[in-house]
mmCIF file of C-alpha atoms and ligand atoms in Angstrom:
data_model
loop_
_atom_site.group_PDB
_atom_site.id
_atom_site.type_symbol
_atom_site.label_atom_id
_atom_site.label_comp_id
_atom_site.label_asym_id
_atom_site.label_seq_id
_atom_site.Cartn_x
_atom_site.Cartn_y
_atom_site.Cartn_z
ATOM 1 C CA MET M 1 -65.196 55.036 29.311
ATOM 2 C CA THR M 2 -65.793 54.879 26.034
ATOM 3 C CA PRO M 3 -69.036 53.549 24.864
ATOM 4 C CA VAL M 4 -69.722 50.589 22.682
ATOM 5 C CA LEU M 5 -72.369 49.185 21.142
ATOM 6 C CA LEU M 6 -71.988 44.989 20.370
ATOM 7 C CA ASP M 7 -73.414 43.941 17.324
ATOM 8 C CA CYS M 8 -72.783 39.807 18.246
ATOM 9 C CA ASP M 9 -73.817 36.362 17.511
ATOM 10 C CA PRO M 10 -73.100 34.474 20.917
ATOM 11 C CA GLY M 11 -70.980 32.405 19.921
ATOM 12 C CA HIS M 12 -68.704 31.580 22.525
ATOM 13 C CA ASP M 13 -65.452 34.228 21.763
ATOM 14 C CA ASP M 14 -68.723 36.655 21.415
ATOM 15 C CA ALA M 15 -69.601 36.063 25.017
ATOM 16 C CA VAL M 16 -65.880 36.389 26.070
ATOM 17 C CA ALA M 17 -66.495 39.593 23.915
ATOM 18 C CA LEU M 18 -69.342 41.411 25.820
ATOM 19 C CA LEU M 19 -67.310 40.513 29.163
ATOM 20 C CA TYR M 20 -64.455 42.787 27.941
ATOM 21 C CA ALA M 21 -66.360 45.327 26.877
ATOM 22 C CA VAL M 22 -68.201 44.827 30.316
ATOM 23 C CA ARG M 23 -64.709 45.410 32.472
ATOM 24 C CA HIS M 24 -62.971 47.795 29.869
ATOM 25 C CA MET M 25 -65.509 50.145 28.268
ATOM 26 C CA ASP M 26 -68.584 51.528 28.605
ATOM 27 C CA LEU M 27 -70.837 48.796 26.679
ATOM 28 C CA ARG M 28 -74.633 50.498 26.024
ATOM 29 C CA ALA M 29 -76.924 48.155 24.109
ATOM 30 C CA ILE M 30 -76.215 45.161 22.326
ATOM 31 C CA THR M 31 -77.843 44.189 19.161
ATOM 32 C CA THR M 32 -77.795 40.133 17.450
ATOM 33 C CA VAL M 33 -77.696 39.065 14.008
ATOM 34 C CA TYR M 34 -77.907 35.339 12.686
ATOM 35 C CA GLY M 35 -74.705 33.390 12.550
ATOM 36 C CA ASN M 36 -73.353 30.872 14.935
ATOM 37 C CA GLN M 37 -76.151 29.956 15.326
ATOM 38 C CA THR M 38 -80.376 30.869 14.089
ATOM 39 C CA LEU M 39 -80.964 34.577 15.050
ATOM 40 C CA GLU M 40 -83.651 32.998 17.560
ATOM 41 C CA HIS M 41 -80.745 31.912 19.896
ATOM 42 C CA THR M 42 -77.909 34.363 18.820
ATOM 43 C CA THR M 43 -80.410 36.404 21.206
ATOM 44 C CA ARG M 44 -81.492 34.033 23.768
ATOM 45 C CA ASN M 45 -77.857 33.781 23.579
ATOM 46 C CA ALA M 46 -77.093 37.238 24.577
ATOM 47 C CA LEU M 47 -79.991 37.996 27.038
ATOM 48 C CA SER M 48 -78.690 34.698 29.228
ATOM 49 C CA LEU M 49 -75.429 36.357 29.420
ATOM 50 C CA CYS M 50 -76.602 39.294 30.303
ATOM 51 C CA ARG M 51 -78.238 37.127 32.532
ATOM 52 C CA LEU M 52 -75.514 35.291 34.117
ATOM 53 C CA ALA M 53 -73.363 38.603 34.153
ATOM 54 C CA GLN M 54 -76.426 40.425 35.714
ATOM 55 C CA LEU M 55 -76.119 42.794 32.941
ATOM 56 C CA ASP M 56 -79.645 45.785 32.342
ATOM 57 C CA THR M 57 -78.026 46.371 28.907
ATOM 58 C CA PRO M 58 -80.499 46.647 26.185
ATOM 59 C CA VAL M 59 -80.710 44.475 24.155
ATOM 60 C CA ALA M 60 -82.199 44.390 20.119
ATOM 61 C CA ALA M 61 -82.693 41.452 17.293
ATOM 62 C CA GLY M 62 -81.942 41.791 14.412
ATOM 63 C CA ALA M 63 -81.650 40.604 10.569
ATOM 64 C CA SER M 64 -81.924 36.920 10.466
ATOM 65 C CA ARG M 65 -80.455 35.914 7.369
ATOM 66 C CA PRO M 66 -77.854 37.541 4.795
ATOM 67 C CA LEU M 67 -78.377 40.311 1.788
ATOM 68 C CA VAL M 68 -78.573 38.103 -0.881
ATOM 69 C CA ALA M 69 -76.026 35.156 0.377
ATOM 70 C CA PRO M 70 -76.979 31.935 1.007
ATOM 71 C CA HIS M 71 -77.349 30.799 5.204
ATOM 72 C CA ILE M 72 -75.063 28.692 7.224
ATOM 73 C CA THR M 73 -74.131 28.821 10.028
ATOM 74 C CA GLY M 74 -71.644 27.924 12.386
ATOM 75 C CA GLY M 75 -73.175 25.087 14.538
ATOM 76 C CA ALA M 76 -70.411 23.135 13.469
ATOM 77 C CA VAL M 77 -68.580 25.026 15.840
ATOM 78 C CA HIS M 78 -70.054 26.800 18.668
ATOM 79 C CA GLY M 79 -72.615 23.393 18.580
ATOM 80 C CA LYS M 80 -76.786 23.542 18.374
ATOM 81 C CA THR M 81 -77.923 26.299 20.723
ATOM 82 C CA GLY M 82 -74.627 28.395 19.313
ATOM 83 C CA LEU M 83 -73.100 27.997 22.967
ATOM 84 C CA ASP M 84 -73.101 24.621 24.326
ATOM 85 C CA GLY M 85 -70.838 23.477 26.724
ATOM 86 C CA ALA M 86 -71.996 24.929 29.797
ATOM 87 C CA GLU M 87 -75.476 25.599 31.888
ATOM 88 C CA LEU M 88 -76.745 28.592 30.634
ATOM 89 C CA PRO M 89 -79.649 30.435 32.991
ATOM 90 C CA GLU M 90 -82.629 31.287 31.408
ATOM 91 C CA PRO M 91 -83.522 34.923 29.975
ATOM 92 C CA ASP M 92 -85.372 36.688 32.429
ATOM 93 C CA ARG M 93 -85.982 39.309 29.578
ATOM 94 C CA ALA M 94 -87.495 39.503 25.808
ATOM 95 C CA PRO M 95 -85.229 41.067 23.416
ATOM 96 C CA LEU M 96 -86.480 45.098 23.189
ATOM 97 C CA ASP M 97 -89.548 45.833 20.900
ATOM 98 C CA MET M 98 -87.193 47.135 18.004
ATOM 99 C CA HIS M 99 -85.157 45.785 15.499
ATOM 100 C CA ALA M 100 -81.254 45.918 16.428
ATOM 101 C CA VAL M 101 -81.267 48.765 13.256
ATOM 102 C CA GLU M 102 -83.365 51.030 15.654
ATOM 103 C CA LEU M 103 -81.403 50.665 18.516
ATOM 104 C CA ILE M 104 -77.884 50.745 16.394
ATOM 105 C CA LEU M 105 -78.807 54.427 14.933
ATOM 106 C CA ARG M 106 -80.626 55.544 18.740
ATOM 107 C CA THR M 107 -78.618 55.051 20.415
ATOM 108 C CA ALA M 108 -75.606 56.085 17.846
ATOM 109 C CA ARG M 109 -77.627 59.850 18.007
ATOM 110 C CA GLU M 110 -77.686 59.684 21.642
ATOM 111 C CA HIS M 111 -73.477 59.317 21.979
ATOM 112 C CA ARG M 112 -72.806 61.108 18.628
ATOM 113 C CA GLY M 113 -69.091 61.247 17.439
ATOM 114 C CA GLU M 114 -68.243 58.766 20.970
ATOM 115 C CA LEU M 115 -70.114 55.933 20.267
ATOM 116 C CA VAL M 116 -68.212 52.354 18.318
ATOM 117 C CA LEU M 117 -69.383 50.193 17.063
ATOM 118 C CA ALA M 118 -68.442 46.711 17.294
ATOM 119 C CA ALA M 119 -69.451 44.121 15.292
ATOM 120 C CA THR M 120 -68.410 40.187 15.798
ATOM 121 C CA GLY M 121 -70.766 39.121 13.411
ATOM 122 C CA ALA M 122 -71.923 38.842 9.733
ATOM 123 C CA LEU M 123 -72.240 42.776 8.800
ATOM 124 C CA THR M 124 -75.620 42.447 8.216
ATOM 125 C CA ASN M 125 -77.502 44.656 10.836
ATOM 126 C CA VAL M 126 -74.247 47.125 10.265
ATOM 127 C CA ALA M 127 -74.623 47.376 6.345
ATOM 128 C CA LEU M 128 -78.159 47.747 7.372
ATOM 129 C CA ALA M 129 -77.871 50.652 9.189
ATOM 130 C CA LEU M 130 -75.439 52.619 7.186
ATOM 131 C CA ALA M 131 -78.058 51.958 4.320
ATOM 132 C CA LEU M 132 -80.703 53.038 5.828
ATOM 133 C CA GLU M 133 -79.529 56.446 8.034
ATOM 134 C CA PRO M 134 -76.422 58.321 5.497
ATOM 135 C CA LYS M 135 -75.601 60.384 9.007
ATOM 136 C CA LEU M 136 -74.880 56.871 11.035
ATOM 137 C CA LYS M 137 -71.266 57.494 10.036
ATOM 138 C CA GLU M 138 -70.983 60.963 10.961
ATOM 139 C CA TRP M 139 -72.290 59.879 14.120
ATOM 140 C CA LEU M 140 -69.515 57.137 15.003
ATOM 141 C CA ARG M 141 -66.474 57.013 16.903
ATOM 142 C CA GLY M 142 -65.608 54.164 14.986
ATOM 143 C CA ILE M 143 -66.544 50.791 13.486
ATOM 144 C CA THR M 144 -64.447 47.675 14.787
ATOM 145 C CA ILE M 145 -64.857 44.479 13.429
ATOM 146 C CA MET M 146 -63.851 40.928 14.162
ATOM 147 C CA GLY M 147 -63.271 39.471 10.331
ATOM 148 C CA GLY M 148 -61.458 38.347 7.192
ATOM 149 C CA GLY M 149 -57.816 38.118 7.823
ATOM 150 C CA THR M 150 -54.663 37.569 5.424
ATOM 151 C CA GLY M 151 -54.205 33.686 5.315
ATOM 152 C CA THR M 152 -56.362 30.124 5.473
ATOM 153 C CA GLY M 153 -59.574 31.042 6.087
ATOM 154 C CA ASN M 154 -62.364 29.175 8.056
ATOM 155 C CA VAL M 155 -64.971 28.244 5.810
ATOM 156 C CA THR M 156 -63.158 27.812 2.540
ATOM 157 C CA GLU M 157 -59.520 28.230 2.165
ATOM 158 C CA VAL M 158 -59.536 31.853 1.984
ATOM 159 C CA ALA M 159 -62.881 33.446 3.703
ATOM 160 C CA GLU M 160 -63.387 33.445 6.891
ATOM 161 C CA PHE M 161 -66.904 33.239 8.824
ATOM 162 C CA ASN M 162 -68.370 36.280 9.643
ATOM 163 C CA ILE M 163 -67.232 37.823 5.782
ATOM 164 C CA TYR M 164 -68.752 34.924 4.073
ATOM 165 C CA CYS M 165 -72.122 35.029 5.982
ATOM 166 C CA ASP M 166 -72.079 37.899 4.197
ATOM 167 C CA PRO M 167 -70.053 39.027 1.665
ATOM 168 C CA GLU M 168 -72.070 42.354 0.573
ATOM 169 C CA ALA M 169 -73.083 43.824 3.492
ATOM 170 C CA ALA M 170 -69.415 43.961 4.531
ATOM 171 C CA GLU M 171 -68.082 45.305 1.730
ATOM 172 C CA MET M 172 -70.724 47.919 1.962
ATOM 173 C CA VAL M 173 -69.469 48.525 5.569
ATOM 174 C CA LEU M 174 -65.244 48.368 4.358
ATOM 175 C CA ARG M 175 -66.926 50.924 2.146
ATOM 176 C CA ALA M 176 -69.025 53.293 4.182
ATOM 177 C CA GLY M 177 -65.811 56.138 5.057
ATOM 178 C CA VAL M 178 -66.576 55.323 8.745
ATOM 179 C CA PRO M 179 -62.805 54.811 10.615
ATOM 180 C CA THR M 180 -62.787 51.291 10.662
ATOM 181 C CA TRP M 181 -60.595 48.704 12.464
ATOM 182 C CA LEU M 182 -60.285 44.997 11.039
ATOM 183 C CA VAL M 183 -58.796 42.109 13.095
ATOM 184 C CA GLY M 184 -58.927 38.942 10.502
ATOM 185 C CA LEU M 185 -58.010 35.201 11.203
ATOM 186 C CA ASP M 186 -54.606 35.754 11.130
ATOM 187 C CA VAL M 187 -54.054 37.893 13.916
ATOM 188 C CA THR M 188 -56.524 35.970 16.624
ATOM 189 C CA ARG M 189 -55.943 32.579 15.575
ATOM 190 C CA ARG M 190 -52.551 33.783 17.267
ATOM 191 C CA VAL M 191 -54.610 34.817 20.827
ATOM 192 C CA GLY M 192 -55.214 31.148 21.728
ATOM 193 C CA VAL M 193 -56.257 29.420 24.958
ATOM 194 C CA SER M 194 -55.421 26.266 25.759
ATOM 195 C CA ALA M 195 -57.120 24.082 28.294
ATOM 196 C CA ALA M 196 -54.023 25.590 31.021
ATOM 197 C CA ASP M 197 -55.195 28.986 30.079
ATOM 198 C CA ILE M 198 -58.499 28.469 30.950
ATOM 199 C CA ALA M 199 -58.212 26.250 33.779
ATOM 200 C CA THR M 200 -57.001 29.724 35.640
ATOM 201 C CA LEU M 201 -60.766 30.920 35.308
ATOM 202 C CA ARG M 202 -61.791 27.936 37.950
ATOM 203 C CA VAL M 203 -60.376 30.232 40.691
ATOM 204 C CA GLY M 204 -63.663 32.327 39.953
ATOM 205 C CA GLY M 205 -66.773 31.844 40.998
ATOM 206 C CA LYS M 206 -70.013 31.091 38.734
ATOM 207 C CA LEU M 207 -69.554 33.405 35.849
ATOM 208 C CA ALA M 208 -65.692 32.439 35.749
ATOM 209 C CA ASN M 209 -66.777 28.880 35.787
ATOM 210 C CA THR M 210 -69.368 29.240 33.331
ATOM 211 C CA MET M 211 -67.394 30.907 30.956
ATOM 212 C CA ALA M 212 -64.685 27.987 31.574
ATOM 213 C CA ASP M 213 -67.059 25.455 30.852
ATOM 214 C CA LEU M 214 -67.921 27.279 27.603
ATOM 215 C CA LEU M 215 -64.220 28.110 26.271
ATOM 216 C CA ASP M 216 -63.726 24.072 27.195
ATOM 217 C CA PHE M 217 -66.273 23.183 24.815
ATOM 218 C CA PHE M 218 -64.958 25.899 22.122
ATOM 219 C CA ARG M 219 -60.913 24.673 22.528
ATOM 220 C CA ALA M 220 -62.389 20.472 22.201
ATOM 221 C CA SER M 221 -64.537 21.740 19.218
ATOM 222 C CA LEU M 222 -62.144 24.321 16.934
ATOM 223 C CA GLU M 223 -59.401 20.953 17.637
ATOM 224 C CA ARG M 224 -61.657 18.578 16.593
ATOM 225 C CA VAL M 225 -63.347 21.103 13.329
ATOM 226 C CA GLN M 226 -60.189 22.731 12.669
ATOM 227 C CA GLY M 227 -57.083 21.467 13.966
ATOM 228 C CA VAL M 228 -55.985 23.774 15.998
ATOM 229 C CA ALA M 229 -54.814 23.895 19.913
ATOM 230 C CA THR M 230 -56.086 26.743 20.976
ATOM 231 C CA ALA M 231 -59.046 28.274 21.384
ATOM 232 C CA SER M 232 -58.767 31.286 19.098
ATOM 233 C CA LEU M 233 -60.555 34.627 20.874
ATOM 234 C CA HIS M 234 -61.387 36.060 17.941
ATOM 235 C CA ASP M 235 -63.805 38.410 18.924
ATOM 236 C CA PRO M 236 -62.749 40.190 21.820
ATOM 237 C CA CYS M 237 -59.101 41.604 19.388
ATOM 238 C CA ALA M 238 -61.726 43.921 17.820
ATOM 239 C CA LEU M 239 -62.257 45.892 20.933
ATOM 240 C CA VAL M 240 -58.223 46.006 21.517
ATOM 241 C CA PRO M 241 -57.863 49.567 19.677
ATOM 242 C CA PHE M 242 -60.842 50.991 22.090
ATOM 243 C CA ILE M 243 -59.876 49.517 25.364
ATOM 244 C CA ASP M 244 -55.708 49.553 24.842
ATOM 245 C CA PRO M 245 -54.268 50.390 21.286
ATOM 246 C CA SER M 246 -50.760 49.005 22.785
ATOM 247 C CA LEU M 247 -51.736 45.547 22.999
ATOM 248 C CA MET M 248 -52.007 45.577 18.872
ATOM 249 C CA GLU M 249 -50.544 46.703 15.873
ATOM 250 C CA TYR M 250 -52.201 48.080 13.039
ATOM 251 C CA ARG M 251 -51.549 48.790 9.431
ATOM 252 C CA HIS M 252 -53.981 51.644 7.229
ATOM 253 C CA THR M 253 -54.255 50.213 4.299
ATOM 254 C CA ASN M 254 -56.424 49.155 1.429
ATOM 255 C CA VAL M 255 -59.122 45.771 2.442
ATOM 256 C CA ARG M 256 -61.495 44.681 -0.245
ATOM 257 C CA VAL M 257 -63.712 41.746 -0.121
ATOM 258 C CA GLU M 258 -64.366 39.620 -2.960
ATOM 259 C CA LEU M 259 -67.776 39.348 -3.809
ATOM 260 C CA ALA M 260 -67.316 37.146 -7.552
ATOM 261 C CA PRO M 261 -69.179 33.601 -7.057
ATOM 262 C CA GLY M 262 -66.376 30.941 -7.324
ATOM 263 C CA ILE M 263 -63.625 29.739 -4.849
ATOM 264 C CA ALA M 264 -62.415 33.307 -3.602
ATOM 265 C CA ARG M 265 -65.886 34.169 -2.508
ATOM 266 C CA GLY M 266 -65.489 36.039 0.963
ATOM 267 C CA MET M 267 -62.234 36.274 1.097
ATOM 268 C CA THR M 268 -60.316 39.606 2.389
ATOM 269 C CA VAL M 269 -58.089 41.241 0.133
ATOM 270 C CA ALA M 270 -55.633 43.290 1.739
ATOM 271 C CA GLU M 271 -52.924 45.381 0.681
ATOM 272 C CA LEU M 272 -50.002 44.484 2.403
ATOM 273 C CA ARG M 273 -47.426 45.365 -0.090
ATOM 274 C CA ARG M 274 -44.907 48.212 0.341
ATOM 275 C CA LEU M 275 -45.086 49.962 -3.132
ATOM 276 C CA GLY M 276 -42.285 52.781 -3.531
ATOM 277 C CA ASN M 277 -42.637 56.348 -5.069
ATOM 278 C CA VAL M 278 -41.835 55.247 -8.292
ATOM 279 C CA PRO M 279 -43.542 54.474 -11.531
ATOM 280 C CA LEU M 280 -45.654 50.967 -11.271
ATOM 281 C CA GLY M 281 -44.975 49.266 -14.881
ATOM 282 C CA HIS M 282 -47.789 46.473 -15.416
ATOM 283 C CA MET M 283 -47.828 46.873 -11.445
ATOM 284 C CA ARG M 284 -51.365 47.652 -10.142
ATOM 285 C CA GLY M 285 -51.264 50.663 -7.376
ATOM 286 C CA SER M 286 -52.253 51.111 -3.843
ATOM 287 C CA ALA M 287 -56.142 52.348 -3.880
ATOM 288 C CA PRO M 288 -56.487 54.587 -0.846
ATOM 289 C CA ALA M 289 -56.664 52.987 2.967
ATOM 290 C CA ASN M 290 -59.982 52.374 4.124
ATOM 291 C CA VAL M 291 -59.279 50.215 7.497
ATOM 292 C CA TYR M 292 -56.740 49.642 10.501
ATOM 293 C CA LEU M 293 -55.944 46.342 9.830
ATOM 294 C CA ALA M 294 -54.849 44.600 12.753
ATOM 295 C CA ARG M 295 -51.246 42.943 12.074
ATOM 296 C CA GLU M 296 -49.333 41.765 15.588
ATOM 297 C CA PRO M 297 -50.665 40.659 18.773
ATOM 298 C CA SER M 298 -49.506 41.346 22.105
ATOM 299 C CA PRO M 299 -48.005 38.103 24.143
ATOM 300 C CA LYS M 300 -50.126 40.104 26.540
ATOM 301 C CA LEU M 301 -53.547 39.520 25.445
ATOM 302 C CA VAL M 302 -54.816 36.344 26.347
ATOM 303 C CA GLY M 303 -53.902 37.242 29.934
ATOM 304 C CA HIS M 304 -55.870 40.350 29.703
ATOM 305 C CA ILE M 305 -58.860 39.239 28.142
ATOM 306 C CA LEU M 306 -58.309 36.405 30.659
ATOM 307 C CA GLN M 307 -58.500 38.620 33.611
ATOM 308 C CA ALA M 308 -61.400 41.007 32.707
ATOM 309 C CA ILE M 309 -63.617 37.341 33.008
ATOM 310 C CA LEU M 310 -62.165 37.119 36.091
ATOM 311 C CA ASP M 311 -62.483 40.617 37.105
ATOM 312 C CA VAL M 312 -66.623 40.918 36.215
ATOM 313 C CA ASP M 313 -66.718 37.647 37.866
ATOM 314 C CA ALA M 314 -65.258 39.300 41.079
ATOM 315 C CA LYS M 315 -67.900 42.170 41.103
ATOM 316 C CA LEU M 316 -70.449 39.770 41.576
ATOM 317 C CA ASN M 317 -69.496 37.494 44.328
HETATM 318 C C1 BDR S 401 -65.836 34.776 14.240
HETATM 319 O O1 BDR S 401 -67.118 33.305 13.769
HETATM 320 C C2 BDR S 401 -67.767 33.169 14.344
HETATM 321 O O2 BDR S 401 -67.795 31.679 14.660
HETATM 322 C C3 BDR S 401 -66.895 33.563 15.999
HETATM 323 O O3 BDR S 401 -67.806 34.357 16.709
HETATM 324 C C4 BDR S 401 -65.806 34.783 15.226
HETATM 325 O O4 BDR S 401 -66.762 35.787 15.569
HETATM 326 C C5 BDR S 401 -64.726 33.704 13.249
HETATM 327 O O5 BDR S 401 -63.930 32.896 12.503
HETATM 328 CA CA1 CA S 402 -68.942 36.039 16.416
#
């Protein structure tokens, strides 16, 4: 199984990503970042989820704020704790006595050429790790990110939350030269669970029912705040290329982050044109491809993700 480190800000959909990784990948480490709530909450949530799923995976806390951007949180969607809506167990351990960046570097060194770094929160920890250790980009098999999008944003008209939280970090990561997969809102919003989908988890035990409670909360929140009827399973989508590539189509292309202050700050700008091999005249040519950009999710993906939750649950009961 592919070794993976999950850098996350749990977060309801981060919690789903964590279980999806447990089911289909070799989850070596979890690092946390501010985002859906403060770092204190997201770290506590990661540890609670580990207890719920009986995982001894190492957890280290990372950045508590962006590199230069002002600090925002996703409390309007994810609630006061970042994981409102369910009774979660108290953590039964503390995070490691090391920074997330150290754990990223240690894990990547141990699994040289094999480790996938999956980022489902702001990219601050990942950018710091790449800046601190230039060899990291050779050690990683790839970075896969939930972030950005090519349509409507969810923080501003055009910017998605994870990228908007720390646009400078996101741009550093996209420019780092590591093979990178990016799945944005235009795709993840098509991987949404309805109340009826969520109810299918109720046949399971404690873990599956807790996830159903969380997803019910998340769905209601997204409907209230963003007017969408289904709960988008944003974060597990980032793992798809290393779990089952047939569940998502990608295009190898150029994506950059708008950093200038103003209405487009934090937007991801993707090359989606198909330029012919002719003189371009007034048109700007394409910049070199730097990411595999998700384009099309399989209709089977929702079922695959929910089944993973039930599978992990069944192993505990
Ligand atoms: C992303 O923002 C967070 O609120 C979610 O956990 C997801 O990572 C979606 O824009
Ligand atoms: Ca997240």
